[in-house]
mmCIF file with all atom_site columns, C-alpha atoms in Angstrom:
data_model
loop_
_atom_site.group_PDB
_atom_site.id
_atom_site.type_symbol
_atom_site.label_atom_id
_atom_site.label_alt_id
_atom_site.label_comp_id
_atom_site.label_asym_id
_atom_site.label_entity_id
_atom_site.label_seq_id
_atom_site.pdbx_PDB_ins_code
_atom_site.Cartn_x
_atom_site.Cartn_y
_atom_site.Cartn_z
_atom_site.occupancy
_atom_site.B_iso_or_equiv
_atom_site.pdbx_formal_charge
_atom_site.auth_seq_id
_atom_site.auth_comp_id
_atom_site.auth_asym_id
_atom_site.auth_atom_id
_atom_site.pdbx_PDB_model_num
ATOM 1   C CA . GLY V 1 1   ? 155.109 311.204 72.139  1.00 79.00 ? 1   GLY V CA 1
ATOM 2   C CA . ASN V 1 2   ? 151.802 310.693 73.869  1.00 87.00 ? 2   ASN V CA 1
ATOM 3   C CA . SER V 1 3   ? 151.498 311.339 77.591  1.00 92.00 ? 3   SER V CA 1
ATOM 4   C CA . VAL V 1 4   ? 149.017 311.883 80.413  1.00 96.00 ? 4   VAL V CA 1
ATOM 5   C CA . THR V 1 5   ? 149.579 314.140 83.408  1.00 96.00 ? 5   THR V CA 1
ATOM 6   C CA . GLN V 1 6   ? 147.498 313.936 86.558  1.00 95.00 ? 6   GLN V CA 1
ATOM 7   C CA . MET V 1 7   ? 147.879 315.021 90.168  1.00 88.00 ? 7   MET V CA 1
ATOM 8   C CA . GLU V 1 8   ? 149.389 312.169 92.160  1.00 84.00 ? 8   GLU V CA 1
ATOM 9   C CA . GLY V 1 9   ? 148.166 312.900 95.649  1.00 83.00 ? 9   GLY V CA 1
ATOM 10  C CA . PRO V 1 10  ? 147.326 311.463 98.001  1.00 94.00 ? 10  PRO V CA 1
ATOM 11  C CA . VAL V 1 11  ? 144.169 313.500 97.906  1.00 95.00 ? 11  VAL V CA 1
ATOM 12  C CA . THR V 1 12  ? 142.314 313.374 101.220 1.00 97.00 ? 12  THR V CA 1
ATOM 13  C CA . LEU V 1 13  ? 138.708 314.522 101.465 1.00 97.00 ? 13  LEU V CA 1
ATOM 14  C CA . SER V 1 14  ? 135.876 314.225 103.912 1.00 97.00 ? 14  SER V CA 1
ATOM 15  C CA . GLU V 1 15  ? 132.787 312.223 103.031 1.00 97.00 ? 15  GLU V CA 1
ATOM 16  C CA . GLU V 1 16  ? 130.252 314.210 100.947 1.00 97.00 ? 16  GLU V CA 1
ATOM 17  C CA . ALA V 1 17  ? 132.925 316.630 99.709  1.00 97.00 ? 17  ALA V CA 1
ATOM 18  C CA . PHE V 1 18  ? 133.211 317.630 96.039  1.00 97.00 ? 18  PHE V CA 1
ATOM 19  C CA . LEU V 1 19  ? 135.943 315.873 94.102  1.00 97.00 ? 19  LEU V CA 1
ATOM 20  C CA . THR V 1 20  ? 138.029 317.070 91.184  1.00 97.00 ? 20  THR V CA 1
ATOM 21  C CA . ILE V 1 21  ? 141.031 315.157 89.872  1.00 97.00 ? 21  ILE V CA 1
ATOM 22  C CA . ASN V 1 22  ? 142.771 317.015 87.068  1.00 97.00 ? 22  ASN V CA 1
ATOM 23  C CA . CYS V 1 23  ? 144.010 315.231 83.961  1.00 97.00 ? 23  CYS V CA 1
ATOM 24  C CA . THR V 1 24  ? 145.672 316.747 80.911  1.00 97.00 ? 24  THR V CA 1
ATOM 25  C CA . TYR V 1 25  ? 147.073 314.953 77.916  1.00 96.00 ? 25  TYR V CA 1
ATOM 26  C CA . THR V 1 26  ? 149.443 315.319 75.006  1.00 94.00 ? 26  THR V CA 1
ATOM 27  C CA . ALA V 1 27  ? 148.713 313.318 71.882  1.00 90.00 ? 27  ALA V CA 1
ATOM 28  C CA . THR V 1 28  ? 149.676 313.399 68.231  1.00 83.00 ? 28  THR V CA 1
ATOM 29  C CA . GLY V 1 29  ? 146.093 312.798 67.121  1.00 82.00 ? 29  GLY V CA 1
ATOM 30  C CA . TYR V 1 30  ? 142.601 312.635 68.597  1.00 85.00 ? 30  TYR V CA 1
ATOM 31  C CA . PRO V 1 31  ? 142.627 310.015 71.316  1.00 90.00 ? 31  PRO V CA 1
ATOM 32  C CA . SER V 1 32  ? 139.913 308.251 73.225  1.00 92.00 ? 32  SER V CA 1
ATOM 33  C CA . LEU V 1 33  ? 140.087 309.166 76.919  1.00 94.00 ? 33  LEU V CA 1
ATOM 34  C CA . PHE V 1 34  ? 139.431 306.982 79.947  1.00 95.00 ? 34  PHE V CA 1
ATOM 35  C CA . TRP V 1 35  ? 139.307 306.985 83.709  1.00 96.00 ? 35  TRP V CA 1
ATOM 36  C CA . TYR V 1 36  ? 140.138 303.666 85.371  1.00 96.00 ? 36  TYR V CA 1
ATOM 37  C CA . VAL V 1 37  ? 139.907 302.920 89.098  1.00 96.00 ? 37  VAL V CA 1
ATOM 38  C CA . GLN V 1 38  ? 142.024 300.465 91.081  1.00 94.00 ? 38  GLN V CA 1
ATOM 39  C CA . TYR V 1 39  ? 140.814 299.264 94.473  1.00 91.00 ? 39  TYR V CA 1
ATOM 40  C CA . PRO V 1 40  ? 143.376 297.737 96.864  1.00 87.00 ? 40  PRO V CA 1
ATOM 41  C CA . GLY V 1 41  ? 144.551 294.314 95.731  1.00 82.00 ? 41  GLY V CA 1
ATOM 42  C CA . GLU V 1 42  ? 142.525 294.384 92.544  1.00 85.00 ? 42  GLU V CA 1
ATOM 43  C CA . GLY V 1 43  ? 143.000 295.045 88.864  1.00 87.00 ? 43  GLY V CA 1
ATOM 44  C CA . LEU V 1 44  ? 141.863 298.179 87.089  1.00 92.00 ? 44  LEU V CA 1
ATOM 45  C CA . GLN V 1 45  ? 138.213 298.748 86.271  1.00 93.00 ? 45  GLN V CA 1
ATOM 46  C CA . LEU V 1 46  ? 136.902 301.140 83.661  1.00 93.00 ? 46  LEU V CA 1
ATOM 47  C CA . LEU V 1 47  ? 135.053 303.995 85.362  1.00 96.00 ? 47  LEU V CA 1
ATOM 48  C CA . LEU V 1 48  ? 134.101 306.065 82.317  1.00 95.00 ? 48  LEU V CA 1
ATOM 49  C CA . LYS V 1 49  ? 135.273 307.047 78.863  1.00 94.00 ? 49  LYS V CA 1
ATOM 50  C CA . ALA V 1 50  ? 134.820 309.609 76.091  1.00 94.00 ? 50  ALA V CA 1
ATOM 51  C CA . THR V 1 51  ? 135.771 309.072 72.493  1.00 91.00 ? 51  THR V CA 1
ATOM 52  C CA . LYS V 1 52  ? 135.487 312.532 70.923  1.00 90.00 ? 52  LYS V CA 1
ATOM 53  C CA . ALA V 1 53  ? 135.646 316.196 71.809  1.00 92.00 ? 53  ALA V CA 1
ATOM 54  C CA . ASP V 1 54  ? 132.849 317.532 74.055  1.00 95.00 ? 54  ASP V CA 1
ATOM 55  C CA . ASP V 1 55  ? 131.684 314.016 74.936  1.00 95.00 ? 55  ASP V CA 1
ATOM 56  C CA . LYS V 1 56  ? 130.852 313.546 78.611  1.00 97.00 ? 56  LYS V CA 1
ATOM 57  C CA . GLY V 1 57  ? 131.486 310.186 80.218  1.00 96.00 ? 57  GLY V CA 1
ATOM 58  C CA . SER V 1 58  ? 129.597 309.353 83.404  1.00 97.00 ? 58  SER V CA 1
ATOM 59  C CA . ASN V 1 59  ? 129.224 306.431 85.788  1.00 96.00 ? 59  ASN V CA 1
ATOM 60  C CA . LYS V 1 60  ? 128.407 305.936 89.494  1.00 95.00 ? 60  LYS V CA 1
ATOM 61  C CA . GLY V 1 61  ? 128.126 309.694 90.040  1.00 97.00 ? 61  GLY V CA 1
ATOM 62  C CA . PHE V 1 62  ? 131.497 310.423 88.419  1.00 98.00 ? 62  PHE V CA 1
ATOM 63  C CA . GLU V 1 63  ? 131.721 312.627 85.321  1.00 98.00 ? 63  GLU V CA 1
ATOM 64  C CA . ALA V 1 64  ? 134.429 313.823 82.951  1.00 98.00 ? 64  ALA V CA 1
ATOM 65  C CA . THR V 1 65  ? 134.181 315.939 79.794  1.00 98.00 ? 65  THR V CA 1
ATOM 66  C CA . TYR V 1 66  ? 136.588 315.636 76.841  1.00 97.00 ? 66  TYR V CA 1
ATOM 67  C CA . ARG V 1 67  ? 137.931 319.167 76.292  1.00 96.00 ? 67  ARG V CA 1
ATOM 68  C CA . LYS V 1 68  ? 140.003 319.326 73.124  1.00 94.00 ? 68  LYS V CA 1
ATOM 69  C CA . GLU V 1 69  ? 140.756 323.042 73.457  1.00 94.00 ? 69  GLU V CA 1
ATOM 70  C CA . THR V 1 70  ? 142.416 322.549 76.851  1.00 96.00 ? 70  THR V CA 1
ATOM 71  C CA . THR V 1 71  ? 143.499 318.907 76.221  1.00 96.00 ? 71  THR V CA 1
ATOM 72  C CA . SER V 1 72  ? 141.881 317.946 79.505  1.00 97.00 ? 72  SER V CA 1
ATOM 73  C CA . PHE V 1 73  ? 139.625 315.239 80.945  1.00 98.00 ? 73  PHE V CA 1
ATOM 74  C CA . HIS V 1 74  ? 139.083 316.189 84.592  1.00 98.00 ? 74  HIS V CA 1
ATOM 75  C CA . LEU V 1 75  ? 137.218 313.743 86.827  1.00 98.00 ? 75  LEU V CA 1
ATOM 76  C CA . GLU V 1 76  ? 134.477 315.137 89.108  1.00 98.00 ? 76  GLU V CA 1
ATOM 77  C CA . LYS V 1 77  ? 132.013 313.822 91.638  1.00 98.00 ? 77  LYS V CA 1
ATOM 78  C CA . GLY V 1 78  ? 129.589 315.916 93.595  1.00 96.00 ? 78  GLY V CA 1
ATOM 79  C CA . SER V 1 79  ? 129.575 313.982 96.872  1.00 96.00 ? 79  SER V CA 1
ATOM 80  C CA . VAL V 1 80  ? 132.230 311.345 97.596  1.00 97.00 ? 80  VAL V CA 1
ATOM 81  C CA . GLN V 1 81  ? 131.809 308.317 99.844  1.00 97.00 ? 81  GLN V CA 1
ATOM 82  C CA . VAL V 1 82  ? 134.287 306.310 101.874 1.00 96.00 ? 82  VAL V CA 1
ATOM 83  C CA . SER V 1 83  ? 133.861 303.505 99.340  1.00 95.00 ? 83  SER V CA 1
ATOM 84  C CA . ASP V 1 84  ? 135.328 305.789 96.628  1.00 96.00 ? 84  ASP V CA 1
ATOM 85  C CA . SER V 1 85  ? 138.766 305.491 98.251  1.00 96.00 ? 85  SER V CA 1
ATOM 86  C CA . ALA V 1 86  ? 141.011 304.029 95.559  1.00 97.00 ? 86  ALA V CA 1
ATOM 87  C CA . VAL V 1 87  ? 143.655 304.952 92.987  1.00 96.00 ? 87  VAL V CA 1
ATOM 88  C CA . TYR V 1 88  ? 142.305 306.686 89.883  1.00 97.00 ? 88  TYR V CA 1
ATOM 89  C CA . PHE V 1 89  ? 144.116 306.561 86.541  1.00 96.00 ? 89  PHE V CA 1
ATOM 90  C CA . CYS V 1 90  ? 143.543 308.814 83.567  1.00 97.00 ? 90  CYS V CA 1
ATOM 91  C CA . ALA V 1 91  ? 144.478 307.196 80.255  1.00 95.00 ? 91  ALA V CA 1
ATOM 92  C CA . LEU V 1 92  ? 144.376 307.693 76.504  1.00 93.00 ? 92  LEU V CA 1
ATOM 93  C CA . SER V 1 93  ? 144.439 305.501 73.430  1.00 90.00 ? 93  SER V CA 1
ATOM 94  C CA . LEU V 1 94  ? 144.978 306.580 69.851  1.00 84.00 ? 94  LEU V CA 1
ATOM 95  C CA . GLY V 1 95  ? 144.464 303.223 68.193  1.00 75.00 ? 95  GLY V CA 1
ATOM 96  C CA . ARG V 1 96  ? 146.009 302.203 64.915  1.00 66.00 ? 96  ARG V CA 1
ATOM 97  C CA . SER V 1 97  ? 143.620 304.388 62.919  1.00 66.00 ? 97  SER V CA 1
ATOM 98  C CA . GLY V 1 98  ? 144.942 307.343 64.898  1.00 63.00 ? 98  GLY V CA 1
ATOM 99  C CA . GLY V 1 99  ? 148.541 306.497 64.162  1.00 62.00 ? 99  GLY V CA 1
ATOM 100 C CA . GLY V 1 100 ? 149.170 304.914 67.536  1.00 64.00 ? 100 GLY V CA 1
ATOM 101 C CA . ALA V 1 101 ? 148.454 301.657 69.268  1.00 68.00 ? 101 ALA V CA 1
ATOM 102 C CA . ASP V 1 102 ? 145.358 300.282 70.957  1.00 74.00 ? 102 ASP V CA 1
ATOM 103 C CA . GLY V 1 103 ? 147.245 300.001 74.220  1.00 85.00 ? 103 GLY V CA 1
ATOM 104 C CA . LEU V 1 104 ? 146.538 302.582 76.890  1.00 89.00 ? 104 LEU V CA 1
ATOM 105 C CA . THR V 1 105 ? 148.915 305.359 77.929  1.00 91.00 ? 105 THR V CA 1
ATOM 106 C CA . PHE V 1 106 ? 148.327 305.975 81.634  1.00 94.00 ? 106 PHE V CA 1
ATOM 107 C CA . GLY V 1 107 ? 148.969 308.825 84.005  1.00 95.00 ? 107 GLY V CA 1
ATOM 108 C CA . LYS V 1 108 ? 150.800 308.084 87.262  1.00 94.00 ? 108 LYS V CA 1
ATOM 109 C CA . GLY V 1 109 ? 147.562 307.628 89.186  1.00 95.00 ? 109 GLY V CA 1
ATOM 110 C CA . THR V 1 110 ? 145.918 309.663 91.971  1.00 96.00 ? 110 THR V CA 1
ATOM 111 C CA . HIS V 1 111 ? 145.472 308.056 95.365  1.00 95.00 ? 111 HIS V CA 1
ATOM 112 C CA . LEU V 1 112 ? 142.143 309.223 96.805  1.00 97.00 ? 112 LEU V CA 1
ATOM 113 C CA . ILE V 1 113 ? 141.394 308.822 100.514 1.00 97.00 ? 113 ILE V CA 1
ATOM 114 C CA . ILE V 1 114 ? 137.899 309.611 101.794 1.00 97.00 ? 114 ILE V CA 1
ATOM 115 C CA . GLN V 1 115 ? 137.553 310.051 105.556 1.00 97.00 ? 115 GLN V CA 1
ATOM 116 C CA . PRO V 1 116 ? 134.225 309.495 107.331 1.00 94.00 ? 116 PRO V CA 1
ATOM 117 C CA . ASP Y 2 1   ? 135.395 289.649 88.925  1.00 83.00 ? 1   ASP Y CA 1
ATOM 118 C CA . SER Y 2 2   ? 136.469 290.898 85.492  1.00 84.00 ? 2   SER Y CA 1
ATOM 119 C CA . GLY Y 2 3   ? 136.570 287.436 83.945  1.00 91.00 ? 3   GLY Y CA 1
ATOM 120 C CA . VAL Y 2 4   ? 140.279 287.762 83.142  1.00 96.00 ? 4   VAL Y CA 1
ATOM 121 C CA . THR Y 2 5   ? 142.381 285.174 84.989  1.00 97.00 ? 5   THR Y CA 1
ATOM 122 C CA . GLN Y 2 6   ? 146.075 285.540 85.652  1.00 97.00 ? 6   GLN Y CA 1
ATOM 123 C CA . THR Y 2 7   ? 148.365 282.943 87.164  1.00 97.00 ? 7   THR Y CA 1
ATOM 124 C CA . PRO Y 2 8   ? 150.312 282.822 89.347  1.00 97.00 ? 8   PRO Y CA 1
ATOM 125 C CA . LYS Y 2 9   ? 149.265 285.642 91.663  1.00 96.00 ? 9   LYS Y CA 1
ATOM 126 C CA . HIS Y 2 10  ? 152.716 285.916 93.206  1.00 97.00 ? 10  HIS Y CA 1
ATOM 127 C CA . LEU Y 2 11  ? 156.130 284.854 91.954  1.00 97.00 ? 11  LEU Y CA 1
ATOM 128 C CA . ILE Y 2 12  ? 159.512 285.161 93.627  1.00 98.00 ? 12  ILE Y CA 1
ATOM 129 C CA . THR Y 2 13  ? 162.607 284.328 91.626  1.00 98.00 ? 13  THR Y CA 1
ATOM 130 C CA . ALA Y 2 14  ? 166.306 285.082 91.450  1.00 98.00 ? 14  ALA Y CA 1
ATOM 131 C CA . THR Y 2 15  ? 168.188 287.386 89.115  1.00 98.00 ? 15  THR Y CA 1
ATOM 132 C CA . GLY Y 2 16  ? 169.108 285.781 85.815  1.00 98.00 ? 16  GLY Y CA 1
ATOM 133 C CA . GLN Y 2 17  ? 166.172 283.395 85.856  1.00 98.00 ? 17  GLN Y CA 1
ATOM 134 C CA . ARG Y 2 18  ? 163.268 283.059 83.411  1.00 98.00 ? 18  ARG Y CA 1
ATOM 135 C CA . VAL Y 2 19  ? 159.567 283.049 84.278  1.00 98.00 ? 19  VAL Y CA 1
ATOM 136 C CA . THR Y 2 20  ? 156.295 282.665 82.415  1.00 98.00 ? 20  THR Y CA 1
ATOM 137 C CA . LEU Y 2 21  ? 153.132 284.526 83.328  1.00 98.00 ? 21  LEU Y CA 1
ATOM 138 C CA . ARG Y 2 22  ? 149.818 283.225 82.077  1.00 98.00 ? 22  ARG Y CA 1
ATOM 139 C CA . CYS Y 2 23  ? 146.597 285.009 81.156  1.00 98.00 ? 23  CYS Y CA 1
ATOM 140 C CA . SER Y 2 24  ? 143.183 283.656 80.230  1.00 98.00 ? 24  SER Y CA 1
ATOM 141 C CA . PRO Y 2 25  ? 141.025 286.371 78.669  1.00 96.00 ? 25  PRO Y CA 1
ATOM 142 C CA . ARG Y 2 26  ? 137.294 286.817 79.153  1.00 95.00 ? 26  ARG Y CA 1
ATOM 143 C CA . SER Y 2 27  ? 135.209 284.391 77.171  1.00 94.00 ? 27  SER Y CA 1
ATOM 144 C CA . GLY Y 2 28  ? 134.765 285.786 73.667  1.00 92.00 ? 28  GLY Y CA 1
ATOM 145 C CA . ASP Y 2 29  ? 137.537 288.379 73.894  1.00 94.00 ? 29  ASP Y CA 1
ATOM 146 C CA . LEU Y 2 30  ? 139.990 288.188 71.011  1.00 93.00 ? 30  LEU Y CA 1
ATOM 147 C CA . SER Y 2 31  ? 142.489 290.847 72.020  1.00 93.00 ? 31  SER Y CA 1
ATOM 148 C CA . VAL Y 2 32  ? 144.960 290.550 74.902  1.00 95.00 ? 32  VAL Y CA 1
ATOM 149 C CA . TYR Y 2 33  ? 147.197 293.265 76.325  1.00 95.00 ? 33  TYR Y CA 1
ATOM 150 C CA . TRP Y 2 34  ? 150.084 293.098 78.788  1.00 97.00 ? 34  TRP Y CA 1
ATOM 151 C CA . TYR Y 2 35  ? 151.014 295.947 81.129  1.00 96.00 ? 35  TYR Y CA 1
ATOM 152 C CA . GLN Y 2 36  ? 153.732 296.458 83.724  1.00 97.00 ? 36  GLN Y CA 1
ATOM 153 C CA . GLN Y 2 37  ? 153.073 298.505 86.877  1.00 94.00 ? 37  GLN Y CA 1
ATOM 154 C CA . SER Y 2 38  ? 156.085 299.626 88.877  1.00 93.00 ? 38  SER Y CA 1
ATOM 155 C CA . LEU Y 2 39  ? 156.638 302.368 91.437  1.00 87.00 ? 39  LEU Y CA 1
ATOM 156 C CA . ASP Y 2 40  ? 159.074 304.335 89.283  1.00 87.00 ? 40  ASP Y CA 1
ATOM 157 C CA . GLN Y 2 41  ? 157.603 303.827 85.786  1.00 88.00 ? 41  GLN Y CA 1
ATOM 158 C CA . GLY Y 2 42  ? 153.908 303.626 86.648  1.00 90.00 ? 42  GLY Y CA 1
ATOM 159 C CA . LEU Y 2 43  ? 151.635 301.620 84.341  1.00 92.00 ? 43  LEU Y CA 1
ATOM 160 C CA . GLN Y 2 44  ? 153.210 300.888 80.976  1.00 93.00 ? 44  GLN Y CA 1
ATOM 161 C CA . PHE Y 2 45  ? 151.784 299.119 77.956  1.00 93.00 ? 45  PHE Y CA 1
ATOM 162 C CA . LEU Y 2 46  ? 154.023 296.242 76.892  1.00 95.00 ? 46  LEU Y CA 1
ATOM 163 C CA . ILE Y 2 47  ? 152.399 294.374 74.016  1.00 95.00 ? 47  ILE Y CA 1
ATOM 164 C CA . GLN Y 2 48  ? 149.063 293.491 72.395  1.00 94.00 ? 48  GLN Y CA 1
ATOM 165 C CA . TYR Y 2 49  ? 147.823 290.398 70.593  1.00 94.00 ? 49  TYR Y CA 1
ATOM 166 C CA . TYR Y 2 50  ? 144.723 289.982 68.506  1.00 92.00 ? 50  TYR Y CA 1
ATOM 167 C CA . ASN Y 2 51  ? 143.401 286.559 67.518  1.00 93.00 ? 51  ASN Y CA 1
ATOM 168 C CA . GLY Y 2 52  ? 146.815 284.964 67.848  1.00 94.00 ? 52  GLY Y CA 1
ATOM 169 C CA . GLU Y 2 53  ? 148.823 287.636 66.071  1.00 94.00 ? 53  GLU Y CA 1
ATOM 170 C CA . GLU Y 2 54  ? 150.979 290.396 67.534  1.00 93.00 ? 54  GLU Y CA 1
ATOM 171 C CA . ARG Y 2 55  ? 149.208 293.708 66.902  1.00 91.00 ? 55  ARG Y CA 1
ATOM 172 C CA . ALA Y 2 56  ? 151.210 296.369 68.718  1.00 90.00 ? 56  ALA Y CA 1
ATOM 173 C CA . LYS Y 2 57  ? 154.329 296.741 70.809  1.00 91.00 ? 57  LYS Y CA 1
ATOM 174 C CA . GLY Y 2 58  ? 154.849 299.257 73.554  1.00 90.00 ? 58  GLY Y CA 1
ATOM 175 C CA . ASN Y 2 59  ? 157.749 299.581 75.968  1.00 87.00 ? 59  ASN Y CA 1
ATOM 176 C CA . ILE Y 2 60  ? 158.630 295.905 75.980  1.00 94.00 ? 60  ILE Y CA 1
ATOM 177 C CA . LEU Y 2 61  ? 162.247 294.942 76.595  1.00 95.00 ? 61  LEU Y CA 1
ATOM 178 C CA . GLU Y 2 62  ? 164.012 292.552 74.229  1.00 96.00 ? 62  GLU Y CA 1
ATOM 179 C CA . ARG Y 2 63  ? 164.404 290.124 77.172  1.00 97.00 ? 63  ARG Y CA 1
ATOM 180 C CA . PHE Y 2 64  ? 160.611 289.867 77.302  1.00 97.00 ? 64  PHE Y CA 1
ATOM 181 C CA . SER Y 2 65  ? 158.408 288.067 74.807  1.00 97.00 ? 65  SER Y CA 1
ATOM 182 C CA . ALA Y 2 66  ? 154.799 287.025 74.587  1.00 97.00 ? 66  ALA Y CA 1
ATOM 183 C CA . GLN Y 2 67  ? 152.459 284.928 72.510  1.00 97.00 ? 67  GLN Y CA 1
ATOM 184 C CA . GLN Y 2 68  ? 148.774 284.190 72.173  1.00 97.00 ? 68  GLN Y CA 1
ATOM 185 C CA . PHE Y 2 69  ? 147.733 280.617 71.594  1.00 97.00 ? 69  PHE Y CA 1
ATOM 186 C CA . PRO Y 2 70  ? 144.895 279.211 69.434  1.00 95.00 ? 70  PRO Y CA 1
ATOM 187 C CA . ASP Y 2 71  ? 142.653 278.951 72.511  1.00 95.00 ? 71  ASP Y CA 1
ATOM 188 C CA . LEU Y 2 72  ? 143.345 282.705 72.984  1.00 96.00 ? 72  LEU Y CA 1
ATOM 189 C CA . HIS Y 2 73  ? 145.176 282.428 76.277  1.00 97.00 ? 73  HIS Y CA 1
ATOM 190 C CA . SER Y 2 74  ? 148.430 284.361 76.390  1.00 98.00 ? 74  SER Y CA 1
ATOM 191 C CA . GLU Y 2 75  ? 151.795 283.970 78.044  1.00 98.00 ? 75  GLU Y CA 1
ATOM 192 C CA . LEU Y 2 76  ? 154.392 286.618 78.876  1.00 98.00 ? 76  LEU Y CA 1
ATOM 193 C CA . ASN Y 2 77  ? 157.934 285.292 79.111  1.00 98.00 ? 77  ASN Y CA 1
ATOM 194 C CA . LEU Y 2 78  ? 160.507 287.267 81.079  1.00 98.00 ? 78  LEU Y CA 1
ATOM 195 C CA . SER Y 2 79  ? 164.133 286.151 80.858  1.00 97.00 ? 79  SER Y CA 1
ATOM 196 C CA . SER Y 2 80  ? 167.509 287.159 82.290  1.00 98.00 ? 80  SER Y CA 1
ATOM 197 C CA . LEU Y 2 81  ? 165.596 288.780 85.088  1.00 98.00 ? 81  LEU Y CA 1
ATOM 198 C CA . GLU Y 2 82  ? 166.979 291.828 86.866  1.00 97.00 ? 82  GLU Y CA 1
ATOM 199 C CA . LEU Y 2 83  ? 166.023 293.417 90.169  1.00 97.00 ? 83  LEU Y CA 1
ATOM 200 C CA . GLY Y 2 84  ? 164.353 296.233 88.240  1.00 95.00 ? 84  GLY Y CA 1
ATOM 201 C CA . ASP Y 2 85  ? 161.903 293.807 86.655  1.00 97.00 ? 85  ASP Y CA 1
ATOM 202 C CA . SER Y 2 86  ? 160.133 293.450 89.992  1.00 97.00 ? 86  SER Y CA 1
ATOM 203 C CA . ALA Y 2 87  ? 156.644 294.782 89.330  1.00 97.00 ? 87  ALA Y CA 1
ATOM 204 C CA . LEU Y 2 88  ? 152.972 293.964 89.036  1.00 96.00 ? 88  LEU Y CA 1
ATOM 205 C CA . TYR Y 2 89  ? 152.163 292.568 85.585  1.00 97.00 ? 89  TYR Y CA 1
ATOM 206 C CA . PHE Y 2 90  ? 148.608 292.964 84.360  1.00 96.00 ? 90  PHE Y CA 1
ATOM 207 C CA . CYS Y 2 91  ? 146.850 291.262 81.532  1.00 96.00 ? 91  CYS Y CA 1
ATOM 208 C CA . ALA Y 2 92  ? 143.765 292.847 79.977  1.00 95.00 ? 92  ALA Y CA 1
ATOM 209 C CA . SER Y 2 93  ? 141.399 291.668 77.281  1.00 94.00 ? 93  SER Y CA 1
ATOM 210 C CA . SER Y 2 94  ? 138.825 293.200 74.975  1.00 91.00 ? 94  SER Y CA 1
ATOM 211 C CA . VAL Y 2 95  ? 136.331 291.871 72.482  1.00 88.00 ? 95  VAL Y CA 1
ATOM 212 C CA . MET Y 2 96  ? 138.007 293.628 69.582  1.00 80.00 ? 96  MET Y CA 1
ATOM 213 C CA . PRO Y 2 97  ? 141.016 295.892 69.223  1.00 79.00 ? 97  PRO Y CA 1
ATOM 214 C CA . GLY Y 2 98  ? 140.430 299.611 68.891  1.00 78.00 ? 98  GLY Y CA 1
ATOM 215 C CA . ALA Y 2 99  ? 141.084 302.870 70.659  1.00 71.00 ? 99  ALA Y CA 1
ATOM 216 C CA . SER Y 2 100 ? 137.646 303.168 72.257  1.00 76.00 ? 100 SER Y CA 1
ATOM 217 C CA . THR Y 2 101 ? 137.175 299.542 73.220  1.00 80.00 ? 101 THR Y CA 1
ATOM 218 C CA . GLU Y 2 102 ? 136.837 298.802 76.932  1.00 85.00 ? 102 GLU Y CA 1
ATOM 219 C CA . ALA Y 2 103 ? 139.602 296.604 78.288  1.00 90.00 ? 103 ALA Y CA 1
ATOM 220 C CA . PHE Y 2 104 ? 138.991 294.292 81.253  1.00 92.00 ? 104 PHE Y CA 1
ATOM 221 C CA . PHE Y 2 105 ? 141.932 293.770 83.585  1.00 93.00 ? 105 PHE Y CA 1
ATOM 222 C CA . GLY Y 2 106 ? 143.006 290.742 85.578  1.00 95.00 ? 106 GLY Y CA 1
ATOM 223 C CA . GLN Y 2 107 ? 144.183 291.030 89.183  1.00 94.00 ? 107 GLN Y CA 1
ATOM 224 C CA . GLY Y 2 108 ? 147.808 290.864 88.141  1.00 95.00 ? 108 GLY Y CA 1
ATOM 225 C CA . THR Y 2 109 ? 150.885 288.785 88.879  1.00 97.00 ? 109 THR Y CA 1
ATOM 226 C CA . ARG Y 2 110 ? 153.270 290.287 91.394  1.00 97.00 ? 110 ARG Y CA 1
ATOM 227 C CA . LEU Y 2 111 ? 156.828 289.418 90.401  1.00 98.00 ? 111 LEU Y CA 1
ATOM 228 C CA . THR Y 2 112 ? 159.622 289.851 92.898  1.00 98.00 ? 112 THR Y CA 1
ATOM 229 C CA . VAL Y 2 113 ? 163.190 289.371 91.686  1.00 98.00 ? 113 VAL Y CA 1
ATOM 230 C CA . VAL Y 2 114 ? 165.720 288.833 94.476  1.00 97.00 ? 114 VAL Y CA 1
#
């Protein structure tokens, strides 16, 4: 079946540090890949996405590149802020055209804590 | 604010009971998704509706059912509740179905079964 694996954390960094959260996936076809962020007490928000190999998604200083050869979609940010503290979820969707469903398959989530 | 509204925000009920969770999608969104978030299982896709019709099923138990009404709001019905059903239930909506379509999530309904 389809699955997403990501480091669970918590990951604790100092402000202005470089961030990498690893994400690898297993899928029967060629999925679309997503990073969602969940702030305390809120629902998930889309952070960025990539729909085909070698695409780079970017938003708010975060980036991730769709690597088909390594089945990975690692999230990076050059300089984190305290306000980036949240839980980050990597996810995939195959969609019906890809032999799956439109619903998202999520990783377990990575709790990120940024200290001032 | 994502524009997706879920009610109630919190629900406490006893084992064996039945509850209904409600979701109003963003204006103009035709597709609704339900997810369950629990400590042991993480975030799991339950079911999807598109324009009133069931489009896809995920890991939804037979005790659970859902529907989408003509005004596009959706309800998730959970019956014969067990302690293990305690979780945060999210609704999400998107303009159209599709693997690359952005889904907007509500703030969730926290269900506690005692």
